[in-house]
Coordinates of C-alpha atoms and ligand atoms in Angstrom, one line a residue:
X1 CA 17.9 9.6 9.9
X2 CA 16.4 9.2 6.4
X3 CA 13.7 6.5 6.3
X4 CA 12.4 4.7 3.3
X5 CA 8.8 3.5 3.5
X6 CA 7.3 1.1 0.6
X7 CA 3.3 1.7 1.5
X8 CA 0.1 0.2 0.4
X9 CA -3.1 1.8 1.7
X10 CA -4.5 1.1 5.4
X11 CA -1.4 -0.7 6.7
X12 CA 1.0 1.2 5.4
X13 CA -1.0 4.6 6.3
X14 CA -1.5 3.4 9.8
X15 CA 2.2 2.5 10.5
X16 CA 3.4 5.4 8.8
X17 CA 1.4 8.0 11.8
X18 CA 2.9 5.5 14.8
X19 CA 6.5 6.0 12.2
X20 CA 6.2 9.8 12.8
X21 CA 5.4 10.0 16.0
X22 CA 8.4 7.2 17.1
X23 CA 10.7 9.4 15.2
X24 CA 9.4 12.8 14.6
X25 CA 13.1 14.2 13.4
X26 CA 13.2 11.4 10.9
X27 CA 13.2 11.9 6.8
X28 CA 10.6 9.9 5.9
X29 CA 10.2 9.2 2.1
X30 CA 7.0 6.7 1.0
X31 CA 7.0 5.0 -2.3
X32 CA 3.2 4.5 -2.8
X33 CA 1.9 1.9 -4.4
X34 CA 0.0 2.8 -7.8
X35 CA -1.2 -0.8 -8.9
X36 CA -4.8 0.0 -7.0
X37 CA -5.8 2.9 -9.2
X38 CA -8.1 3.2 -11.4
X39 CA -10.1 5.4 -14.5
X40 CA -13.4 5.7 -13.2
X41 CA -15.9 8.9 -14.1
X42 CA -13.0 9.9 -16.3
X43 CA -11.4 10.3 -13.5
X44 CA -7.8 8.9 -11.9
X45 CA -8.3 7.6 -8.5
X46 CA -5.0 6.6 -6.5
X47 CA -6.4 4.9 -3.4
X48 CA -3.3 4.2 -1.9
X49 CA -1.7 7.2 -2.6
X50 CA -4.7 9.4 -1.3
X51 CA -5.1 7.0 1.7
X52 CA -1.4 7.7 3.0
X53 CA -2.0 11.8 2.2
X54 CA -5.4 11.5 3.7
X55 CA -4.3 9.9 6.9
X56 CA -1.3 11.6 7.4
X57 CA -2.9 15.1 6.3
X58 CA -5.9 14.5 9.1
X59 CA -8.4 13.8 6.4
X60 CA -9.0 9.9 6.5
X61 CA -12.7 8.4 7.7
X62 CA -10.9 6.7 10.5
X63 CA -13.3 4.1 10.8
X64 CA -13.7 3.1 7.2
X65 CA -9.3 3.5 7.1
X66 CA -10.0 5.0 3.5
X67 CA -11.7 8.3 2.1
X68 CA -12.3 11.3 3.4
X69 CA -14.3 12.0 6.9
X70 CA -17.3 13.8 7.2
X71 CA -18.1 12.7 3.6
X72 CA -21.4 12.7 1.4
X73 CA -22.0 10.9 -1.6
X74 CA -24.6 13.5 -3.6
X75 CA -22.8 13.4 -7.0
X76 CA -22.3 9.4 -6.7
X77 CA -26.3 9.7 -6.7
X78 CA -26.6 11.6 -9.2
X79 CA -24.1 9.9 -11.4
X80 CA -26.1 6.6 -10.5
X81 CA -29.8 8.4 -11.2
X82 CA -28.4 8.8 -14.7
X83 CA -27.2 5.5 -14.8
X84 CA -23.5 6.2 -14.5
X85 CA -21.9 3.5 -12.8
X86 CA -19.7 1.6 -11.4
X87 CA -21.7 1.8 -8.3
X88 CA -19.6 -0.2 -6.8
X89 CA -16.7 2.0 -5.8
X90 CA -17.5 4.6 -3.0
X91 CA -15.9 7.8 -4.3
X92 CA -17.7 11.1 -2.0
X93 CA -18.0 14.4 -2.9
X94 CA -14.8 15.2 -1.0
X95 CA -12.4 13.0 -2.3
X96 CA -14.3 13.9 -5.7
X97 CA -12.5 17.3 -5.6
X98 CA -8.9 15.2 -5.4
X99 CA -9.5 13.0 -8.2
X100 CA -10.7 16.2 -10.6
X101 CA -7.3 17.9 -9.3
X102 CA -5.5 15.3 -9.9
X103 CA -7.1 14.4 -13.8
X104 CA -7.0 17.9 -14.6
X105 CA -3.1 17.9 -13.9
X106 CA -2.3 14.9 -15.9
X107 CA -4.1 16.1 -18.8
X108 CA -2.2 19.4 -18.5
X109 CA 1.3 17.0 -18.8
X110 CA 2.3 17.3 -15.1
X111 CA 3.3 14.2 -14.0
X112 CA 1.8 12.0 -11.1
X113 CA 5.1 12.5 -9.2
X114 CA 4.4 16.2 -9.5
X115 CA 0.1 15.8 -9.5
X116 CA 1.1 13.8 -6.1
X117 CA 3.3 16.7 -4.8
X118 CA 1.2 19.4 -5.6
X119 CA -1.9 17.7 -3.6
X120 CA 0.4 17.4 -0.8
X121 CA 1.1 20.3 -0.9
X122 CA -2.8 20.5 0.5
X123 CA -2.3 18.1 3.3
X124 CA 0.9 18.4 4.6
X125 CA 1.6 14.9 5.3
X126 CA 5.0 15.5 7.0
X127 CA 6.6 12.7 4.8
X128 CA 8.0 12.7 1.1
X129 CA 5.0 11.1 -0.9
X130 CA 6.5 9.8 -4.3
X131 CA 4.4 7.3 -6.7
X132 CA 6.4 4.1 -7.5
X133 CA 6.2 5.3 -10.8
X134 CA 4.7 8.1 -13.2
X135 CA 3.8 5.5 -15.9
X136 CA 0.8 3.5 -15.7
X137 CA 0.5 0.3 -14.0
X138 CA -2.7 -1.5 -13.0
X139 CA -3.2 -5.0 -11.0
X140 CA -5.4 -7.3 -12.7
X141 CA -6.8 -10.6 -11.3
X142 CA -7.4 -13.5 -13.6
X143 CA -10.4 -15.4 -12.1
X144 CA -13.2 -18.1 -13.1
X145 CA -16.6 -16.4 -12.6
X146 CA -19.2 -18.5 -10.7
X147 CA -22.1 -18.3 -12.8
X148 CA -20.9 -18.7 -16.1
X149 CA -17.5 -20.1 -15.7
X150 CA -16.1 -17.9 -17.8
X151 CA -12.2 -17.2 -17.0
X152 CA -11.6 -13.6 -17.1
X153 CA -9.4 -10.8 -16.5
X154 CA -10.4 -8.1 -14.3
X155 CA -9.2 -5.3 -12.7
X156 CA -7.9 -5.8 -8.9
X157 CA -10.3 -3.2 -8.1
X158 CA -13.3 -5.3 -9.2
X159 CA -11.8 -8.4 -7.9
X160 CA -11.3 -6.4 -4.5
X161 CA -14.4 -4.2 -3.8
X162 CA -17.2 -5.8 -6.2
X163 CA -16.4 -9.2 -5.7
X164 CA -15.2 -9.0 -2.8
X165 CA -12.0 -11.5 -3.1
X166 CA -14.8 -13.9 -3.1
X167 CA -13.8 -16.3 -5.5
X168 CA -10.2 -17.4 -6.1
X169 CA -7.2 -15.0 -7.3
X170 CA -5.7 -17.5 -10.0
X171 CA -3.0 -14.7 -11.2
X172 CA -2.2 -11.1 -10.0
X173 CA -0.5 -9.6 -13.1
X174 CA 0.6 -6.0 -12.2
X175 CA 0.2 -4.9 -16.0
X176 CA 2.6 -2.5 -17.3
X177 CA 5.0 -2.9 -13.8
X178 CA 7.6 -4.3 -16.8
X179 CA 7.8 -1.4 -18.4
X180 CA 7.4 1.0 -15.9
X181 CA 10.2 3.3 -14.8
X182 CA 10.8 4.2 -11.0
X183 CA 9.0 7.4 -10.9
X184 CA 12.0 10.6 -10.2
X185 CA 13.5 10.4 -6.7
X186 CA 12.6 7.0 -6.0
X187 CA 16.3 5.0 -6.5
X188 CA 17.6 8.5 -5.2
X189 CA 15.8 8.0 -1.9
X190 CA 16.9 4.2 -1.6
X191 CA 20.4 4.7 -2.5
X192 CA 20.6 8.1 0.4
X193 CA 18.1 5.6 3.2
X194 CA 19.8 4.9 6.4
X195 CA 16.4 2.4 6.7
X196 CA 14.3 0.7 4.5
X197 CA 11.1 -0.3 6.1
X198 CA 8.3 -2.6 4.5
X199 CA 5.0 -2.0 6.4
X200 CA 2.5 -4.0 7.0
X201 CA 1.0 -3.6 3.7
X202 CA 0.0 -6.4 1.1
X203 CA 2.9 -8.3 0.4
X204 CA 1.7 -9.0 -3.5
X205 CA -0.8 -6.0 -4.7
X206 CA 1.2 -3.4 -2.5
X207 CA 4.8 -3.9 -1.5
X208 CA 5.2 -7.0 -4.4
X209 CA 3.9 -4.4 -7.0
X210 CA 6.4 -2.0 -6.1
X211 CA 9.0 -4.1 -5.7
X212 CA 7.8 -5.5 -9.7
X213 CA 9.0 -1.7 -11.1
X214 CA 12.5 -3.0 -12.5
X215 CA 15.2 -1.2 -11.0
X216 CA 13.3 -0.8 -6.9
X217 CA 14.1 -4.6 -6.3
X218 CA 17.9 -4.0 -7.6
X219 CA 18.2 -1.2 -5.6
X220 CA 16.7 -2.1 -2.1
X221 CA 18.9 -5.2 -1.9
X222 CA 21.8 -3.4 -2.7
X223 CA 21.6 0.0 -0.6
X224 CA 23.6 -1.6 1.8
X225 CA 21.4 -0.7 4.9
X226 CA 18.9 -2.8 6.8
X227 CA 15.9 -3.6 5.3
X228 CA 13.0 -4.9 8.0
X229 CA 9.6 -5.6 7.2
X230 CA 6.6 -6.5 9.9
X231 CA 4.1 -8.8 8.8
X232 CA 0.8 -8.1 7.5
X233 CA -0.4 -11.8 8.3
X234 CA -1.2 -12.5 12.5
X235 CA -2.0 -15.5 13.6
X236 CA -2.5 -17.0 10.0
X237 CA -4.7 -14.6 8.8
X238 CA -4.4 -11.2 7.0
X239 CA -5.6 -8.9 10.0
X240 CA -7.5 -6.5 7.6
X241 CA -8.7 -7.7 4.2
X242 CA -8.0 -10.7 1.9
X243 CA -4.3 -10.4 1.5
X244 CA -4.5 -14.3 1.8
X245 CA -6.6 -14.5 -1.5
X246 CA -3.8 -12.8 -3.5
X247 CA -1.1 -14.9 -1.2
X248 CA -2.2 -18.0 -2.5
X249 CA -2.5 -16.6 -6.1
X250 CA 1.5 -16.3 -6.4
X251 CA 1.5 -19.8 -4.1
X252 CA 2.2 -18.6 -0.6
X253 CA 1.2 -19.8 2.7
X254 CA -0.8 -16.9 4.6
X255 CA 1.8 -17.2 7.8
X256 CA 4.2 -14.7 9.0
X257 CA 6.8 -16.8 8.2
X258 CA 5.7 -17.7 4.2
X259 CA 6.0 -14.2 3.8
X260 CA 9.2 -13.7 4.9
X261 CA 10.4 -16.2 2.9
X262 CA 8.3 -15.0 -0.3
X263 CA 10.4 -11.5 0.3
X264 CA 13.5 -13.3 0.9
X265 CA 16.8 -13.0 3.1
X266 CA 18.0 -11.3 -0.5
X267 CA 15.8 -8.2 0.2
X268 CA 15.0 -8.5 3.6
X269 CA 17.3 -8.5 6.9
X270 CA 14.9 -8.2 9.7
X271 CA 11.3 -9.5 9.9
X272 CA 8.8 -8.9 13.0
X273 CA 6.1 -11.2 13.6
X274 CA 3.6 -10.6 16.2
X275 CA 3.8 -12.4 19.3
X276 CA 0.5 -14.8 18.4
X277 CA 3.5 -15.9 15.9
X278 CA 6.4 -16.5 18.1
X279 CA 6.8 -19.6 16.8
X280 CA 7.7 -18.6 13.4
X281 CA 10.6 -16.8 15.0
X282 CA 13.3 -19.9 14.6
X283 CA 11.9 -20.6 10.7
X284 CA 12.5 -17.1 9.6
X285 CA 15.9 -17.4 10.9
X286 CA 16.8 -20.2 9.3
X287 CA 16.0 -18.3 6.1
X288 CA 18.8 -15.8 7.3
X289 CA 16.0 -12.8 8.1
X290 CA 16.7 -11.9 11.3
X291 CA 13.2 -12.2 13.3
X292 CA 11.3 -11.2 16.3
X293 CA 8.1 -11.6 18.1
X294 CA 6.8 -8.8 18.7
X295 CA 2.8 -6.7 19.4
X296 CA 1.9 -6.2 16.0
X297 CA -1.7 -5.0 16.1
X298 CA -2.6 -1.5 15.5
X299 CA -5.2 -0.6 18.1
X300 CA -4.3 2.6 17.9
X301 CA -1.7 5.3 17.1
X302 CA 0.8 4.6 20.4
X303 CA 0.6 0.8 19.3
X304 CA 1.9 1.8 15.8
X305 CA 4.0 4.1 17.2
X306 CA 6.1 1.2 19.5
X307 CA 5.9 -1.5 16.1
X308 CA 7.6 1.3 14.8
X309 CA 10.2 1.2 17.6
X310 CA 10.3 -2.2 17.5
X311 CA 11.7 -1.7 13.3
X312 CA 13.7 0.6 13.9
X313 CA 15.7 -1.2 16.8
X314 CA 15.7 -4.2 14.7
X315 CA 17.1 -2.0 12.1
X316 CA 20.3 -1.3 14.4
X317 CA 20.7 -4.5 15.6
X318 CA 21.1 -5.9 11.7
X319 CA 22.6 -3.0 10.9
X320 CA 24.9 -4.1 13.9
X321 CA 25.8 -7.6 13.2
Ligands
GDP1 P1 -4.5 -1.5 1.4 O1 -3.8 -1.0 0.2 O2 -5.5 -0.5 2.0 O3 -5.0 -2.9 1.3 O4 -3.4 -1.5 2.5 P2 -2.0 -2.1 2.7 O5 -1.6 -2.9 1.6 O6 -1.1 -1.0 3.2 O7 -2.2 -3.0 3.9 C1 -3.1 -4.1 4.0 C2 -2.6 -5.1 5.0 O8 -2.4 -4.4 6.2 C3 -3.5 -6.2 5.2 O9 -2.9 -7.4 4.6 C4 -3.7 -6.3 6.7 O10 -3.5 -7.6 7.1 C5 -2.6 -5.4 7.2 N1 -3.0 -4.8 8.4 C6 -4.0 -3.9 8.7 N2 -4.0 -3.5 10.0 C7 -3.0 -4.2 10.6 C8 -2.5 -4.2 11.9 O11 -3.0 -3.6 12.8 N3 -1.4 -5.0 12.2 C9 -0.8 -5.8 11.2 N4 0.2 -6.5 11.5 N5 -1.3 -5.7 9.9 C10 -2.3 -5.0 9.6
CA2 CA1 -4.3 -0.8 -1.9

């Protein structure tokens, strides 16, 4: 069975590993989301890329759900003792050595398909990793600051790990998603997927930046095969993170059901919402997404691993009807 993934960081890292180990003979292909990263040092960082290769690959800080384990931060020191900034970002030594691969590619004119493949080829993450696209695209948050009051553009990254999501997200504007291109294999993989599966990543700054690549849209809706999403949001709230921040930037609810909705029965045939949210169940329906209640927290890999059961049998029921 070939299986396409659209992946943000944590959540979609996290279901990916249950993903494998539900369906180890599957094809699994991951469009990663490249809105998150980021020139820093001179450097390209892809945080959602390097999470999904990280925690597939065995190298993710399980805790933290992002960079590397057993990790020191000397040359972040010493980049700060000379005043080097932004402090604010936690690159370590380890994950260092990615990002200088990775730069050192680019600027030789291998694309960050190719960058992405080659690092991979490292980690072994027993999935297809592909970049939504090889041209650049980065999220930026419009936002008033506090003490000055000045309105202000800033990069999601700033808006995410310096400020915290602490004041309101006014606009997300994935900048240059409209002129991106699907990076190669991408429609390929969606037009060959038995499966499309949205994880529970961020609906807006993950999956919704994907999805804002012209052509990915297009060409989930008309693969023809199920498309089944599980929801990021439980119980009202984003379970990790301030996905509700960004939600309420593009003017949706943080439920379950809002988000199915925001997707809508024009991508999306089958929506899980975790049991917390049964009651969601009948709204989603009546948006023509087929819907069902199901565990949706990741305690641990065996959890993940029956959410993605739970997709995939949704999958067949759609796929079914
Ligand atoms: P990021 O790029 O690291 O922010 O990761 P993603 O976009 O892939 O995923 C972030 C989303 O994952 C957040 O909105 C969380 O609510 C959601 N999430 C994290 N852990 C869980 C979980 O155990 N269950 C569910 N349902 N959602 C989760
Ligand atoms: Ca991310």
């Amino acid at each position: 069975m070939r299986i396409v993934v659209l992946a943000g960081g944590i959540g979609g890292a996290r279901f990916l590993r249950g993903l494998q180990q539900a369906s180890p003979d599957a094809d699994i292909t991951v469009i990663g989301n490249t809105g998150d990263d980021i020139h820093l040092f001179g450097l390209k960082v892809c945080p959602d890329l390097d999470t999904v290769m990280y925690t597939l690959g065995g190298g993710i800080n399980e805790e933290q759900g992002w960079g590397r384990t057993d990790e020191t931060f000397h040359l972040k020191e010493e980049l700060a003792a000379y005043g080097v900034g932004p402090e604010w970002f936690g690159l370590g030594d380890r994950d260092f050595a990615t990002h200088i691969v990775r730069t050192q590619m680019l600027s030789a004119g291998f694309p960050l398909s190719a960058v992405t493949e080659a690092l991979c080829d490292r980690w072994k993450p027993g999935v297809r990793l592909i970049p939504m696209s090889d041209d650049r695209v980065e999220t930026h948050v419009a936002v008033t600051l506090p003490d000055s009051g000045e309105r202000k553009v800033i990069h999601f990254q700033e808006y995410w790990v310096r400020l915290r999501a602490s004041v309101p997200a006014e606009a997300v504007v994935p900048v240059g998603a409209e002129q991106a291109k699907p990076a190669p294999g991408v429609l390929e993989a969606i037009a060959e997927a038995d499966v499309i599966l949205f994880p529970p990543s961020n609906p807006v700054v993950s999956v919704g930046t994907i999805l804002a690549v012209p052509g990915i849209r297009e060409a989930i809706a008309e693969a023809g095969v199920p498309v089944v999403g599980l929801s990021p949001i439980v119980g009202d709230a984003p379970v990790r993170g301030m996905a509700d921040k960004v939600l309420a930037a593009v003017g949706v609810e943080s439920t379950a059901a809002a988000v199915a909705e925001h997707y809508g029965s024009g991508l999306l045939d089958g929506w899980l919402v975790d049991t917390v949210d049964a009651s969601a169940v009948e709204r989603v329906e009546a948006a023509g997404i087929r819907c069902r209640a199901v565990p949706l927290m990741m305690s641990d890999l065996d959890a993940a691993a029956r959410m993605a059961v739970e997709a995939l049998t949704l999958a067949e029921e759609v796929r079914g009807a």
